[in-house]
CSV table of C-alpha atoms in Angstrom, one decimal:
chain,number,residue,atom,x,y,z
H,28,UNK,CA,-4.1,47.1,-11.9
H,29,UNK,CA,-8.0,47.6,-10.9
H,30,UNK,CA,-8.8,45.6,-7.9
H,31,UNK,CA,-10.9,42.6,-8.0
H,32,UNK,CA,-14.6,42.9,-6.8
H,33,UNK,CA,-16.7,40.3,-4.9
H,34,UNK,CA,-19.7,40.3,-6.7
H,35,UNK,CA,-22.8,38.5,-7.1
H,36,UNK,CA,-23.8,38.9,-10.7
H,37,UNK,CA,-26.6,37.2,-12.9
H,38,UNK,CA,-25.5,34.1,-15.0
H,39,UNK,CA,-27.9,33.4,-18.3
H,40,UNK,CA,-25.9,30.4,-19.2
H,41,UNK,CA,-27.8,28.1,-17.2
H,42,UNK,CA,-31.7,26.9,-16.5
H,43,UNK,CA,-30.6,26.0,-13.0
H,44,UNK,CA,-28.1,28.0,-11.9
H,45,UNK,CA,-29.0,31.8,-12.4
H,46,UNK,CA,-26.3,33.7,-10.5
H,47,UNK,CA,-22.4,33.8,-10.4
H,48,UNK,CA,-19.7,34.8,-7.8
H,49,UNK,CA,-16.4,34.8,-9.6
H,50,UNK,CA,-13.5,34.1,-7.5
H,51,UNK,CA,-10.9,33.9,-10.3
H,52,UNK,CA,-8.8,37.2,-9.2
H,53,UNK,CA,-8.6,35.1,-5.6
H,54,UNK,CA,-6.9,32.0,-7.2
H,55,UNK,CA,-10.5,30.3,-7.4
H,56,UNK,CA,-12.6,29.1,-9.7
H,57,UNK,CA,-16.7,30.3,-10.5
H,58,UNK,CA,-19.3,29.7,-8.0
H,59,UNK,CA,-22.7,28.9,-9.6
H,60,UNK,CA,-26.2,29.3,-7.1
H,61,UNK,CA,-29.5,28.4,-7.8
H,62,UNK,CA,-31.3,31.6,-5.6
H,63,UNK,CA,-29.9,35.0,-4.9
H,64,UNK,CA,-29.8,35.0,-1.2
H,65,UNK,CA,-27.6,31.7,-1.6
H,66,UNK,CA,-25.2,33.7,-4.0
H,67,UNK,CA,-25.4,36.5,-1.2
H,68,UNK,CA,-24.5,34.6,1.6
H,69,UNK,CA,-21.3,33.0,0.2
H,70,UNK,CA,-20.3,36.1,-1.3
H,71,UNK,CA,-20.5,37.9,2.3
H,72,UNK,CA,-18.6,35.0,3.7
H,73,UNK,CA,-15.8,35.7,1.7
H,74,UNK,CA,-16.1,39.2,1.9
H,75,UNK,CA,-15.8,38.2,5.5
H,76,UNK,CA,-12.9,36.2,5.5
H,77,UNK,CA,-11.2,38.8,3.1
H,78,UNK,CA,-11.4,41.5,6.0
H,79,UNK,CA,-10.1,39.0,8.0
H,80,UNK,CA,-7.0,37.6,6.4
H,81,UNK,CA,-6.1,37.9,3.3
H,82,UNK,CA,-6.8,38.1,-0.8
H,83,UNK,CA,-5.4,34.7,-1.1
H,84,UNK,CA,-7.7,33.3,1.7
H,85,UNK,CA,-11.2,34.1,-0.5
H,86,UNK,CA,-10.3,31.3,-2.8
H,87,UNK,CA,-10.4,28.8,-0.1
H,88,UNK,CA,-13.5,26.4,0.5
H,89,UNK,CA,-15.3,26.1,3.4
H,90,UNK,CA,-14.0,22.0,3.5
H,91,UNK,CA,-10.2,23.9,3.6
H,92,UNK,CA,-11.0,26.5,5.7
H,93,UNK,CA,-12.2,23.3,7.8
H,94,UNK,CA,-9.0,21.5,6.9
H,95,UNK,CA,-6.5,24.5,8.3
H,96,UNK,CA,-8.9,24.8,11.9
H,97,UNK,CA,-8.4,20.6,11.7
H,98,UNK,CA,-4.8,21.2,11.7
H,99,UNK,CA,-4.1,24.0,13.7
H,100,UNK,CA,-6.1,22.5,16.8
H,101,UNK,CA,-4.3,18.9,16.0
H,102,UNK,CA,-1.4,20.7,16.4
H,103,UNK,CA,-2.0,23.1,19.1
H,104,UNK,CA,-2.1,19.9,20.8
H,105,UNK,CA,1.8,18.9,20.7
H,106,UNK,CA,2.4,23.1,21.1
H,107,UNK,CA,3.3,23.4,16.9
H,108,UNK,CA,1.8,25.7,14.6
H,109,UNK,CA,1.2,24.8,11.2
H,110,UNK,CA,4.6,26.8,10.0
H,111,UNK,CA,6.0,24.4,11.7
H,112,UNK,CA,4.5,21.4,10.0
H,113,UNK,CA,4.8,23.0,6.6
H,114,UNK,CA,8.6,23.4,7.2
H,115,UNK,CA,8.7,19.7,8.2
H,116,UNK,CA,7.1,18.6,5.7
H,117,UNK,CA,8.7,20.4,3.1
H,118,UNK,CA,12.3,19.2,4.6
H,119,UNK,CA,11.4,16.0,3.9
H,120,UNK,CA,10.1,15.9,0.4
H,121,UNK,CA,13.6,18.5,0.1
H,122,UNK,CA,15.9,15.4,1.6
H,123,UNK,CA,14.0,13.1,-0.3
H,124,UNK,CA,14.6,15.5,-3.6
H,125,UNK,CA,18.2,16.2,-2.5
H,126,UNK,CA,18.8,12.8,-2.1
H,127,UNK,CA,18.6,10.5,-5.3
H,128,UNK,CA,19.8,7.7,-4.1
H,129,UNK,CA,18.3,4.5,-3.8
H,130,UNK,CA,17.8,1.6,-1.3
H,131,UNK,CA,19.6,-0.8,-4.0
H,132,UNK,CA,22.1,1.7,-4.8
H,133,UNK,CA,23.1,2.3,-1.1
H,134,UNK,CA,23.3,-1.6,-0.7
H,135,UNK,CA,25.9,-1.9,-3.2
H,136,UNK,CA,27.8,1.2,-1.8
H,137,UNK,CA,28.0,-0.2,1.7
H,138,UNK,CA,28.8,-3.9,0.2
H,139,UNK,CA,31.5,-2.5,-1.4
H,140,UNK,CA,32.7,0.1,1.7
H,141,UNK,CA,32.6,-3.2,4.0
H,142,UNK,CA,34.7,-5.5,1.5
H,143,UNK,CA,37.4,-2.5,1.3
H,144,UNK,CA,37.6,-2.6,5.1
H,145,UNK,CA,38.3,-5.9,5.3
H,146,UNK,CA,35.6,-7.8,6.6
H,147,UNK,CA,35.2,-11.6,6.5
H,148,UNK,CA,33.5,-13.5,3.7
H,149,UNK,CA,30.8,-14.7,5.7
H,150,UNK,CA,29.8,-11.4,7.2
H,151,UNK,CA,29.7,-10.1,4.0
H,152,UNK,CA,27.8,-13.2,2.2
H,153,UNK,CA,24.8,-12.8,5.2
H,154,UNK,CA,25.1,-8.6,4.5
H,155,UNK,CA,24.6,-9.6,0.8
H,156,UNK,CA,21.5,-11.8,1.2
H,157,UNK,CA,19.7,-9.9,3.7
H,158,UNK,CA,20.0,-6.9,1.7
H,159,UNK,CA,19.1,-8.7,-1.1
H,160,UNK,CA,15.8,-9.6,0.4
H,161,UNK,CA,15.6,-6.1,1.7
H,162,UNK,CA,16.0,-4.8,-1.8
H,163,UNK,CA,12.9,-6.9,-2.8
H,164,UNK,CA,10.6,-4.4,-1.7
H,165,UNK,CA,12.5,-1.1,-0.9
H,166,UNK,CA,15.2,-1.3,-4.1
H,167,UNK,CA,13.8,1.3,-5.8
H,168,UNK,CA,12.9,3.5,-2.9
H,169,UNK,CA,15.0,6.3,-2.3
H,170,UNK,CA,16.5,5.4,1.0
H,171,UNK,CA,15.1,9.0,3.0
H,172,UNK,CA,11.4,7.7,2.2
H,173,UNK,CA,11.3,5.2,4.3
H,174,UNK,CA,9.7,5.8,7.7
H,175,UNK,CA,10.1,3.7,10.9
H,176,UNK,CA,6.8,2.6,10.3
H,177,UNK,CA,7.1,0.5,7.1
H,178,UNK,CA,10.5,-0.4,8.5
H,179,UNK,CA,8.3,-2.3,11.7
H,180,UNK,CA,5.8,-3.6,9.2
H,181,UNK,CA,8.1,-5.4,6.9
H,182,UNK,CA,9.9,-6.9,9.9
H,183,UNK,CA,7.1,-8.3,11.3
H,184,UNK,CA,5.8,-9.5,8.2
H,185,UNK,CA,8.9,-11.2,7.4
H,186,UNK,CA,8.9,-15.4,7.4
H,187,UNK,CA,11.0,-17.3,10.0
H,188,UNK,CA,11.9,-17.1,13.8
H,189,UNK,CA,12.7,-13.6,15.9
H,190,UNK,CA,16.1,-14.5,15.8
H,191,UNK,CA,16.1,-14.5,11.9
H,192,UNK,CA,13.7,-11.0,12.5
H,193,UNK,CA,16.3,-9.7,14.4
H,194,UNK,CA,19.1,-10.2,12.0
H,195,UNK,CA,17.3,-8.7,9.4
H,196,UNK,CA,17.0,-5.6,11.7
H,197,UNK,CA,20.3,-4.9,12.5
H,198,UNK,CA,21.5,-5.2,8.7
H,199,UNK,CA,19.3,-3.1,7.7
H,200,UNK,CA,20.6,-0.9,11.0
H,201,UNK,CA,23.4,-0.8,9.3
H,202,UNK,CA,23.0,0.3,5.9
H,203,UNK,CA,20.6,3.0,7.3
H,204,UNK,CA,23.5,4.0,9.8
H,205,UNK,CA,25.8,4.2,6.5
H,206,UNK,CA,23.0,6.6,5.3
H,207,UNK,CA,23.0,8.6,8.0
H,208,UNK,CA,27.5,9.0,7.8
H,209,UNK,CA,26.9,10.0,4.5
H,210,UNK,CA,24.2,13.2,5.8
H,211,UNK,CA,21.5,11.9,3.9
H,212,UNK,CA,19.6,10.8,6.9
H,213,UNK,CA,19.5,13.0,10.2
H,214,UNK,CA,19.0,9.8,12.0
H,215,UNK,CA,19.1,6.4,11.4
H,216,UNK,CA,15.1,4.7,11.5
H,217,UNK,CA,15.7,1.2,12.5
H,218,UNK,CA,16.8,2.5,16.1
H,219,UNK,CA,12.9,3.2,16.6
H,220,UNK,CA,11.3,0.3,15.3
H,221,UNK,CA,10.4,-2.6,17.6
H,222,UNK,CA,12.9,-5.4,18.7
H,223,UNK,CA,11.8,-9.0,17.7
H,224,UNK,CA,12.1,-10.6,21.8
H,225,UNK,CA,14.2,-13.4,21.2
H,226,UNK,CA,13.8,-16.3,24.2
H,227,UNK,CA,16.0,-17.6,26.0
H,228,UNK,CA,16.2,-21.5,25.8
H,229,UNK,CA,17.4,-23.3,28.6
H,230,UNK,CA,20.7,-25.2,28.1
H,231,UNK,CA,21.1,-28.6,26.6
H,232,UNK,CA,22.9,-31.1,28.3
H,233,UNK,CA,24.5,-33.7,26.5
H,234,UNK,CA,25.9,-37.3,27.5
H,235,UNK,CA,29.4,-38.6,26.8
H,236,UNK,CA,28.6,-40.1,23.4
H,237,UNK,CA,26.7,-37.3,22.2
């Protein structure tokens, strides 16, 4: 196969535009300049970068070329690379892939699981309604795509007092828990989202007749 060229050539397609560099072969489109010397100068950039790196590195803007410096300084910064946040990132969309189940569809599964081990009616009617609620806006969520940060913004978005907050988060602890027994999760998300501080009231104290 002949190998691709970097090239500035003449384009007579255009009133404006009068020269070409054609990055097709690198995975690029057609770069159209107004002048010469503009055409010159990009083309040498990427003649540049090609000694440099790679073939596949030519079709890359100067706004991505920005992008991957961005993220390789960002993450310098917590001592990754970005292999290391492309492998994270690509588990998760995997676990997210792997995993087709549902909030909704976990709900019912751990309703079910906590009927079969014989718990009481009432801890399973308040399992049913907060889940219910929960259901509302994560149902049709698959339950790996939900991070500890819209977990802490539906809490504390949620009507009523921090005791009712805090029941809320510890039913949801549990179906995410049940997640995580099942290896959907690696870890279960509510553990890191903010506890609702719940006051202490003084006790009452009552007369005879009361």
């Amino acid at each position: 196969m002949k190998k691709p060229i970097l090239k500035v050539r003449p384009y007579r397609h255009s009133k404006n535009h009068k020269w070409i560099l054609d990055l097709r072969a690198f995975g690029n489109g057609r770069l159209f300049f107004k002048t010469k010397t503009e055409a010159d100068t990009e083309c040498l950039r990427r003649k540049e970068v090609l000694e440099r790196h790679s073939r596949e590195a030519v079709g890359l803007s100067k706004r991505e070329m920005s992008d991957i410096i961005h993220a390789r300084n960002e993450l310098a910064k917590y001592g990754d690379t970005i292999a290391d946040a492309v492998k994270f990132r690509v588990d998760y969309h995997e676990r997210i892939r792997r995993s087709g189940v549902t909030c909704a569809q976990l709900a019912d599964e751990v309703l079910e699981a906590k009927r079969k081990d014989g718990m009481s009616r009432d801890y399973l009617v308040d399992l049913r309604v907060r889940f219910r609620r929960f259901c509302q806006d994560f149902g049709d969520r698959a339950i790996a795509s939900v991070t500890v940060e819209e977990l802490d913004n539906w809490l504390r978005k949620l009507e009523g007092s921090p005791v009712s907050r805090a029941n809320y988060r510890r039913n949801a602890g549990v179906l995410f828990s049940y997640a995580t027994k099942r290896r959907i999760l690696d870890h279960n998300p509510v553990a890191f989202t903010a506890k609702p501080k719940l006051v202490d009231k003084a006790p009452e104290i009552f007369s005879v007749d009361q």
